[in-house]
Every structure is written in C-alpha cells, then in structure tokens.
Coordinates of C-alpha atoms in Angstrom, one line a residue:
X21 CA -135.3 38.8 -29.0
X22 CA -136.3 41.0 -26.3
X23 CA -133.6 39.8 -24.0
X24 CA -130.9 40.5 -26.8
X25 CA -132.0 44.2 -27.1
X26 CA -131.6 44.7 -23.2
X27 CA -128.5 43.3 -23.0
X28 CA -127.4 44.9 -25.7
X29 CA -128.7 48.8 -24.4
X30 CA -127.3 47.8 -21.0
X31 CA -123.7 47.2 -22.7
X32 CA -124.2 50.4 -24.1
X33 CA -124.8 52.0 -21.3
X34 CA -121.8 50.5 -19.6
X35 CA -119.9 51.5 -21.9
X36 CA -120.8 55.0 -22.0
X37 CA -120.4 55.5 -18.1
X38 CA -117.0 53.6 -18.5
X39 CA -116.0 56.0 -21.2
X40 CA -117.3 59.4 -18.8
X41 CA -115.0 57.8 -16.0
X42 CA -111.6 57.9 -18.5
X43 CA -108.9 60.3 -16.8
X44 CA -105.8 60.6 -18.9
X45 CA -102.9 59.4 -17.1
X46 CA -100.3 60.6 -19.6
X47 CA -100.2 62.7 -21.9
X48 CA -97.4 63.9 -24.8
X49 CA -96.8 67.8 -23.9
X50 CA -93.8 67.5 -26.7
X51 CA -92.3 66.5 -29.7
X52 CA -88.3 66.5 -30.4
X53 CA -87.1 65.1 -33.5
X54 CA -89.4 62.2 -33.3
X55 CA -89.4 61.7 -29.3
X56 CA -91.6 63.0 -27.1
X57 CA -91.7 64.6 -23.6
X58 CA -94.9 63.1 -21.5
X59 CA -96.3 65.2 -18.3
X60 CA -95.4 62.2 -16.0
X61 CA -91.5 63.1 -17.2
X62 CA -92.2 67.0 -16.4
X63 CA -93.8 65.7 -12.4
X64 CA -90.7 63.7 -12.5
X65 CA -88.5 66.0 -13.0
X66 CA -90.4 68.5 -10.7
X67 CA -90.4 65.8 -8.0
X68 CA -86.5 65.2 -8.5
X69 CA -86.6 69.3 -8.1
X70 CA -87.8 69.5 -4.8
X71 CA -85.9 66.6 -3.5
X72 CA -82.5 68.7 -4.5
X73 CA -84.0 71.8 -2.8
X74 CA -85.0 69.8 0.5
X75 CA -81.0 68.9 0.5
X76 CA -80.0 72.2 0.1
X77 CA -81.3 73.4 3.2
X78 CA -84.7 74.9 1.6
X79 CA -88.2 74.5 3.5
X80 CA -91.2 76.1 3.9
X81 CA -91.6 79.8 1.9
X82 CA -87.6 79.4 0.3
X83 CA -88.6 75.9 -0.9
X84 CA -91.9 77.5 -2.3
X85 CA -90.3 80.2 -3.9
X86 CA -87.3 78.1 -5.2
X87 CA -89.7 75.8 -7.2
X88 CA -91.8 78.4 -8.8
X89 CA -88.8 80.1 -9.9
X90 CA -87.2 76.8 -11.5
X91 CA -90.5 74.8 -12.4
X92 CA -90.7 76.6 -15.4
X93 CA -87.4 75.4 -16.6
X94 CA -88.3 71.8 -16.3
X95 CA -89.8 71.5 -20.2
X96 CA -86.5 73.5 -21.3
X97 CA -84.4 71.7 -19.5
X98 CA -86.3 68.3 -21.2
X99 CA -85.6 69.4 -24.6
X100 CA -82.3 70.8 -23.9
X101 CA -81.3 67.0 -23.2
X102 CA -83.0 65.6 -25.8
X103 CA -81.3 67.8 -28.4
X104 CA -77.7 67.2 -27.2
X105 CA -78.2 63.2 -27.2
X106 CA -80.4 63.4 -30.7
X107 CA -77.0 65.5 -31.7
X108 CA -74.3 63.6 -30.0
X109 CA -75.6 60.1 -32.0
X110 CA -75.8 62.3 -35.1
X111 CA -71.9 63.1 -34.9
X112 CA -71.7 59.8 -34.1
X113 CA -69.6 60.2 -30.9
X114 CA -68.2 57.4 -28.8
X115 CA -69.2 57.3 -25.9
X116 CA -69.4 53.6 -24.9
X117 CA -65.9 53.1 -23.4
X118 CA -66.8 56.4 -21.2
X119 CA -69.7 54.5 -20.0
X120 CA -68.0 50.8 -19.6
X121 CA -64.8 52.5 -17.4
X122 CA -67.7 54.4 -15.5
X123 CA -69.2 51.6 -14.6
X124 CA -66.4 49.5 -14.0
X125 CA -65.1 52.3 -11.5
X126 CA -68.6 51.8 -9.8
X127 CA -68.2 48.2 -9.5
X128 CA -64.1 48.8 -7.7
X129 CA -65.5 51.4 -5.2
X130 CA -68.4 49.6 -4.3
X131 CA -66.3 46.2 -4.3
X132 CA -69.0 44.9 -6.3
X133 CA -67.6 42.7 -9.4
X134 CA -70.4 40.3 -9.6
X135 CA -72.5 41.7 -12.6
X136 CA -76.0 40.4 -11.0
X137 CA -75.1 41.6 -7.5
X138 CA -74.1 45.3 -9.0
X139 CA -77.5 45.3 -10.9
X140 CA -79.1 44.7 -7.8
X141 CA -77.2 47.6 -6.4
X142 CA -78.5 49.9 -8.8
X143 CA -81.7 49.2 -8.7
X144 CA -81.9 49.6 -4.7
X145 CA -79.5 52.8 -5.1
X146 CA -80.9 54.4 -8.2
X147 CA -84.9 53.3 -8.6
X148 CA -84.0 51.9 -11.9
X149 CA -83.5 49.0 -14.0
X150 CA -79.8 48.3 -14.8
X151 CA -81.0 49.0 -18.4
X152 CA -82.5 52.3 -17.7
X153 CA -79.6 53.1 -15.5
X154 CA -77.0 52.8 -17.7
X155 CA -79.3 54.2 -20.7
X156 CA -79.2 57.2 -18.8
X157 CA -75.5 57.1 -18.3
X158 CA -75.1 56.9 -21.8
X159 CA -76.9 59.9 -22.6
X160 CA -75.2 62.1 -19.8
X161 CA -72.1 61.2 -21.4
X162 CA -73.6 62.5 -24.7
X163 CA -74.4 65.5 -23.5
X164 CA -70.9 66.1 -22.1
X165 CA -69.2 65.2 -25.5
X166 CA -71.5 67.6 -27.4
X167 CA -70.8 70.5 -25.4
X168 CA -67.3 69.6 -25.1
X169 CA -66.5 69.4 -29.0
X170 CA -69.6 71.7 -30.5
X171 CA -69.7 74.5 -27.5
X172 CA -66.2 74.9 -25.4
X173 CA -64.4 73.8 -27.7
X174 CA -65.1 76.7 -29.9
X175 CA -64.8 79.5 -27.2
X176 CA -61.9 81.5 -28.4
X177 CA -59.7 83.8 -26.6
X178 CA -56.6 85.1 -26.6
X179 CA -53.1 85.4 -24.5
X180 CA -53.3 88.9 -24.1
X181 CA -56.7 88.6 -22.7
X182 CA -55.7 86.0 -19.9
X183 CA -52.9 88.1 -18.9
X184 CA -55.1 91.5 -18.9
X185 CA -57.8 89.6 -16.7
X186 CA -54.1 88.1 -14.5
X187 CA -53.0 92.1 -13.9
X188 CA -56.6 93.0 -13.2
X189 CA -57.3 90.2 -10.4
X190 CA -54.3 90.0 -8.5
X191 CA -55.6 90.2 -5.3
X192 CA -56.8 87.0 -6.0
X193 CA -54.4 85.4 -6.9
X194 CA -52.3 86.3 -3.8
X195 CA -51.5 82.3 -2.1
X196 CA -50.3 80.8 0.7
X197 CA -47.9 78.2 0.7
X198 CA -49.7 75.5 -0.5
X199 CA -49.1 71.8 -1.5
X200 CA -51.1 69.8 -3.9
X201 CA -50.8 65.9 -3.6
X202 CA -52.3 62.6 -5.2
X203 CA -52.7 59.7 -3.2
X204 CA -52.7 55.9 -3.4
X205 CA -53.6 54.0 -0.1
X206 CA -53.1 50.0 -0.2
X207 CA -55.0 48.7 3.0
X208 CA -54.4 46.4 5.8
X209 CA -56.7 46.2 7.3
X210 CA -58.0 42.7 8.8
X211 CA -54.8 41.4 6.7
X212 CA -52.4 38.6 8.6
X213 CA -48.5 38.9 8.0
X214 CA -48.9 37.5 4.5
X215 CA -51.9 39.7 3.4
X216 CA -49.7 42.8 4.9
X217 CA -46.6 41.4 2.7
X218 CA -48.6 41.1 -0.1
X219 CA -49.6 44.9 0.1
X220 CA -46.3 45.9 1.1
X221 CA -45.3 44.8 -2.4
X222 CA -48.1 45.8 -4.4
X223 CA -47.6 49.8 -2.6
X224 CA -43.5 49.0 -3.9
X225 CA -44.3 48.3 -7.2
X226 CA -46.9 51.0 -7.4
X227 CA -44.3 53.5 -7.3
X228 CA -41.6 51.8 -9.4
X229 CA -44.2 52.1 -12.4
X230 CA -45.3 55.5 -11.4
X231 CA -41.8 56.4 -11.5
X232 CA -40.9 55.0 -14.7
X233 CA -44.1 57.3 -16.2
X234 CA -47.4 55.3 -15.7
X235 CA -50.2 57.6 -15.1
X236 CA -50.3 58.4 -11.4
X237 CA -54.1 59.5 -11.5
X238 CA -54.9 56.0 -13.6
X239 CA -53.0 54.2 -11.1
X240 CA -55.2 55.8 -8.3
X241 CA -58.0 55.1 -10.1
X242 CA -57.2 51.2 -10.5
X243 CA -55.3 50.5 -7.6
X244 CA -56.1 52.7 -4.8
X245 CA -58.6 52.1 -1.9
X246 CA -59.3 55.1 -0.5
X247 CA -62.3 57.5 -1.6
X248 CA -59.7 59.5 -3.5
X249 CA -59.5 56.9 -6.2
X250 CA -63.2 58.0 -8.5
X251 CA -60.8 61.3 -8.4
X252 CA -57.1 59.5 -9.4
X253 CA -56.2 60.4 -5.9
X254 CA -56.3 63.8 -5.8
X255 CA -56.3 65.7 -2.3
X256 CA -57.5 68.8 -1.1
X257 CA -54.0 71.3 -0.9
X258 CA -52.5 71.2 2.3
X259 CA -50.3 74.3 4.2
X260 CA -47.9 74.5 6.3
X261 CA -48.8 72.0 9.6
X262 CA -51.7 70.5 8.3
X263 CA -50.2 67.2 7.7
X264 CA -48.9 64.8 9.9
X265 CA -45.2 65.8 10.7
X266 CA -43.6 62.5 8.9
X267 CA -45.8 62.8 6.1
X268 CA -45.3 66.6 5.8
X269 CA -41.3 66.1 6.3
X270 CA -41.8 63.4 3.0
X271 CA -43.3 65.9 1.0
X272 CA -43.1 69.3 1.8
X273 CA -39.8 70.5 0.3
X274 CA -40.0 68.3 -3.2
X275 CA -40.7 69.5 -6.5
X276 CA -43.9 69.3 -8.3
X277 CA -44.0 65.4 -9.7
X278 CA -42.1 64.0 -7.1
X279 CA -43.7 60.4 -6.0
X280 CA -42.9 58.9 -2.3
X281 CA -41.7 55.8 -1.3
X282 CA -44.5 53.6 0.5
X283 CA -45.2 55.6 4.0
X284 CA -46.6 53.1 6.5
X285 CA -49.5 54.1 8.5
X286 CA -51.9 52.7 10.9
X287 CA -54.5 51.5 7.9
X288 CA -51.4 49.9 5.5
X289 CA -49.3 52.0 3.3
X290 CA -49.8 55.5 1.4
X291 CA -47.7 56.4 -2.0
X292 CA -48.0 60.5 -2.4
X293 CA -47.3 62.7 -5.3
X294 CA -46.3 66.0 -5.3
X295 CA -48.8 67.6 -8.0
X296 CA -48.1 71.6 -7.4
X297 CA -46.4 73.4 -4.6
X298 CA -46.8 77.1 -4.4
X299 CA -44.9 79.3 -2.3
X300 CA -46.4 82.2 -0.1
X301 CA -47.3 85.4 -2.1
X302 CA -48.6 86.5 -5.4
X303 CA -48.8 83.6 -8.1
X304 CA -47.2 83.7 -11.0
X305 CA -49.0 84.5 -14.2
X306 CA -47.6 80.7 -15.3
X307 CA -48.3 79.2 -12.0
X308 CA -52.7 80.7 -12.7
X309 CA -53.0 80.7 -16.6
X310 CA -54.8 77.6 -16.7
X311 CA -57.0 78.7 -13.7
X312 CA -57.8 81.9 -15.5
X313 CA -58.3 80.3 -18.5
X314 CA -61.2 78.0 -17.0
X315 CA -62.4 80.7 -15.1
X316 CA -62.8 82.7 -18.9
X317 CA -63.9 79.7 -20.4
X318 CA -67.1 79.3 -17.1
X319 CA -68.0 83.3 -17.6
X320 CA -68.8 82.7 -21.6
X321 CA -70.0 79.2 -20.7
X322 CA -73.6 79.7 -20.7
X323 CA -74.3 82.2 -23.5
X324 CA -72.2 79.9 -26.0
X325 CA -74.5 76.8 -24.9
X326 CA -77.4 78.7 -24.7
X327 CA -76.6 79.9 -28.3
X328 CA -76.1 76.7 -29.9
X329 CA -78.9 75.8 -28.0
X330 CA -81.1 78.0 -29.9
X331 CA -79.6 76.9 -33.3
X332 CA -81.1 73.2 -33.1
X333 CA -84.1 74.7 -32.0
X334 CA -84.6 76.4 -35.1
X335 CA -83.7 73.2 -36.9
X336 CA -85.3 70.7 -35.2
X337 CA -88.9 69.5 -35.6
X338 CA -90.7 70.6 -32.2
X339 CA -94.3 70.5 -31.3
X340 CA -95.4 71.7 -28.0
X341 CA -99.1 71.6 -26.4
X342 CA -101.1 74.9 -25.5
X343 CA -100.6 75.1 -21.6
X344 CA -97.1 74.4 -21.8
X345 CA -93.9 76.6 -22.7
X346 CA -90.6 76.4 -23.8
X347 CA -88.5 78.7 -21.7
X348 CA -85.8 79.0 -24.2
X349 CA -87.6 78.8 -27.2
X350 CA -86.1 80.3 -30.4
X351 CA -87.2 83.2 -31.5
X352 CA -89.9 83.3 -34.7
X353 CA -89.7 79.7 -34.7
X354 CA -93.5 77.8 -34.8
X355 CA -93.7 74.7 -31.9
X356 CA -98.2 75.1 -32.2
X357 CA -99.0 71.7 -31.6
X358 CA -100.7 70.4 -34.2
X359 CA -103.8 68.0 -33.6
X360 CA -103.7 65.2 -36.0
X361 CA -107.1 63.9 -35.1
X362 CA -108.5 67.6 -36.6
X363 CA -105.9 67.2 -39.8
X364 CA -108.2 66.8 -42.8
X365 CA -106.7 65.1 -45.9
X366 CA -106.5 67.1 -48.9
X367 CA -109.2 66.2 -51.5
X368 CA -108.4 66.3 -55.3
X369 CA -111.7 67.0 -57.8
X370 CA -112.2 64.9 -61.1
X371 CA -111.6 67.9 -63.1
X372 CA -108.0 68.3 -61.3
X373 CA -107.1 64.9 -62.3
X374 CA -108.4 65.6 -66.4
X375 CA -106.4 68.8 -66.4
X376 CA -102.9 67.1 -64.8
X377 CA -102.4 63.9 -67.5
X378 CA -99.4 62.5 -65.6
X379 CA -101.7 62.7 -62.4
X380 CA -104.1 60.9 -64.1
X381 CA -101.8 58.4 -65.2
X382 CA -100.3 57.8 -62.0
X383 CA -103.7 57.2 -60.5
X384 CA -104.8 54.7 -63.1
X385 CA -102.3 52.6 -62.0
X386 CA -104.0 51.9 -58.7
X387 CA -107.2 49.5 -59.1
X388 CA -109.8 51.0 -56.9
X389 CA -110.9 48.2 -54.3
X390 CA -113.7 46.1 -55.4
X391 CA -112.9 46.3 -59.1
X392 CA -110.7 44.5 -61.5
X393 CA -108.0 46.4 -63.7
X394 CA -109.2 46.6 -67.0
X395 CA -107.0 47.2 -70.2
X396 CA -104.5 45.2 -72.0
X397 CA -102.1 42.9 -70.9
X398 CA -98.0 44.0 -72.2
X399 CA -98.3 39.9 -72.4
X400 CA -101.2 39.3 -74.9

C-alpha cells in the first residue's frame, strides 16, 4: 500500500511540473462570423510582410520603419478577408470557373498538364498543399467579385464630371504617337520541317478565326507561347522606331483592330493586332474617357471599400482579445472578447419557477437524472 501512495504522489508531481512547463503555441486573437484568426496567422502574415519589403529594396532602418508602420494592419487586413469571402459565399457568387481557367492557364504556361506533376509544382512553388493552394485561390477570387459587384460597381459618376476632370488635366493627356498591339507567337523552336509546317498552319488559321471575330485576347490566352499569353497578348505601346522595321512597316499605318498575316521570325511566327494607335498631340476626350474613368473610379476606390467595410463590421459577430486591435474597427461597435471559461450560467430559484406556470410545466417535462417520471400514463 505504501508503494501505491508513492507512485501515486510522484505521478502527481509529474504532472504538476508537466503542467508549469505548458507554453501556448496558438492562440485564437479573433472571432469572425464563426472563424477565427490565430497569432500563428498574424506571424504569418508579418513574416510574408517583411519578405515583400526585403524585395522592394528596404533594409536596415526603412525595413524597420516600414514594418512598424504596416504591422498594425495585419489583424485588419485578416478580418477584412474573412468578411469579403464570409460575404461572397453569402451572395452565393460563382467563382469556381474563375478558379478552374486560372488554373488551367497555370498548367499552359508552365507546360504542366499532368495533374500530379502540377501539384507537385505548387507545393515546391507555393509552400502549400494543392488543397490549400487552390482554397486560397478560391477565396482571392471571392474577394475580387465582392468588391467588384458590392463596392465599384456602385461608384457613381457622371459625364460631365469625366470631361471637367479631361479639360482640367490636359497636360496629361498630351501623347506621342503611340501603337498598342496584341500578340500571338507560335514557336519553332527545336521543330524539324514538319513540326515548322505544322506551326506554319496553326499561326494561318489563327488569324482566319481572329478575323472572322474570335476573341483575339482568348486566342492569346489558348494558343500563344510567349509570356504575353496570362495577359491575351497584350504588349507594352510602341513609338515610332522602336520595332523592328518589317514589323513596324506591318503595323504602323493600320487602324485600330487590324490583325497581321503570320510574320516569320527567327523563333517561328508572330500574328499582331492593332489594339489602339494614337497620333502625336493632345488626346481626344474619346480616345481617354475610359482612362479617366478608371482613374475616377481608383481615387474613390478606397473610401467606398473602406465604407462597406465598416458596414459588415457593424453586422458581423466579432470578438477580439485584449492586446490586440482592429485598425479599422467600426465605430461604437463592442469586439471585448468574451472569456467563456468565466461565463456563469444563469440560475433560476424555486420560487421563479411557482410564479411562471408554463415554466414550470415546461420543466416537468424533463425527468431529473436518477429518478423515474411519475404521473399518469395518456395510455392507461
């Protein structure tokens, strides 16, 4: 008997010291609608933080000073994404084909069709599973639709306003000549004659079905394999001798939508279209409206998000822990995180129960544990 009480105190005592050498490892700093932000996301976060600053150019007191000044961000920044995904499945927005053509324009650049060789890809490229990768996809793609259809789409402005901020910037809107072009490149490279044939064809009828009114950037997209394709093709603008002279002599004097015959170069055949051409001198107020417009639509950007930002804050359910803040939190609205472990149940008196009759009924339905119901059977 002896022996069992030692061995029990020295359990004990392990125990104990076991329990004094617990560290939390994570901890939940928030609550969002039901999901929850941990301090291993917030040194995540902070980690990915510093590794954008690094390849900006930042070290030593800018790097220092550039992370305090965005470190306090990071928890806004969390719940920010949270409530645009939480929303965006709300609305119930379709995203999926967004994410499939994403990934299937992955796969075409990086000439990586096999589906177990492309997660392989992703996990050496990204850190992640292919799960978590495209989870994440999923819920950029979320956030885009949301502050496409709830935010943007709602900023409002007016023709007279685009043409008063047109007569009020038109020093910047004075051009050179300019050409803006798509491209499609077909290689040839380590082709034989057949190979080179076979793309000599495929660049041919390329630009019958351009012609005939396929999509040129979708074709790009599909077809093309140069670095251009992700962005259907498109090309930085070009003036006046910066091209090559037989590709400038192809393009320089067509109108806007005008599509090449196949151009052979050293690397196989090119297909160019014509997407703007602006001539020398102050733009048009046609030839910028959509330029101003964006640029209208970027200045009012952030306040609109921001706003409607604020507004699901105020609706949403959000708990944060003392030592950590909400950099954007709504005004008047309580986050105190509340510490269930200290919540205390509410207890009702016998005399509380006699003076409410359909409490009391209620509760006499309930056998307390231990005892049998008593009172008659509806069957006898």
């Amino acid at each position: 008997m002896r022996y069992l009480v030692v061995v029990v105190a020295g359990l004990a005592a392990f125990a104990l010291a076991s329990l004094a050498d617990v560290t939390t490892v994570e901890e939940i700093v928030c609550k969002v609608n039901g999901e929850i932000v941990t301090n291993l996301d917030l040194a995540h976060d902070r980690a990915n933080l510093e590794k954008q600053l690094r390849a900006s150019g930042l070290t030593g007191q800018r790097l220092e000073d550039g992370l305090k000044a965005e470190t306090p961000n990071l928890l806004r920044d969390k719940i920010d994404t949270l409530l645009l995904v939480q929303k965006g499945k709300e609305l119930e927005l379709k995203v999926d084909p967004d994410v499939n053509k994403y990934i299937a324009d992955l796969q075409r650049q990086t000439k990586t069709a096999d589906p177990d060789k492309f997660q392989a890809l992703v996990r050496q490229e990204t850190g992640k599973s292919y799960e978590d990768f495209k989870a994440d996809l999923k819920n950029n793609f979320y956030v885009q639709a949301v502050v496409s259809e709830e935010v943007m789409r709602k900023i409002k402005f007016t023709t007279e306003e685009v043409r008063a901020y047109y007569d009020a910037h038109k020093d910047e809107f004075q051009r050179q000549e300019r050409v803006f072009l798509r491209e499609i490149a077909i290689s040839t490279e380590g082709k034989d004659e057949a190979g080179i044939a076979a793309a000599a064809k495929k660049a041919k009828d390329l630009v019958e079905r351009a012609r005939k009114g396929e999509r040129f950037p979708e074709l790009a997209q599909t077809n093309s394999d140069s670095a251009t394709a992700k962005d259907g093709g498109a090309l930085d603008p070009y003036r006046k001798g910066d091209l090559a002279p037989a590709i400038e002599a192809a393009v320089w004097d067509k109108e806007r939508g005008y599509i090449t015959d196949p151009i052979q170069i050293p690397s196989g055949f090119l297909i160019l279209k014509v997407d703007e051409h602006y001539k020398a001198g102050l733009a048009g107020f046609e030839e910028v409206e959509t330029e101003i417009q964006n640029r209208i639509l970027d200045s009012r950007r952030q306040a609109a998000l921001r706003a409607y930002l604020t507004k699901l804050r105020e609706e949403a359910f959000l708990e944060i822990r003392a030592g950590y803040e909400d950099s954007a939190a709504a005004p008047g609205k309580d986050t105190a995180w509340q510490d269930t472990v200290k919540l205390k149940p509410e207890t009702i008196t016998k005399a509380e129960v006699l003076e409410n009759p359909p409490m009391k009924r209620i509760l006499g339905l309930i056998p307390i544990p231990g005892t049998k119901a008593s009172g008659t059977s509806s069957s006898r």
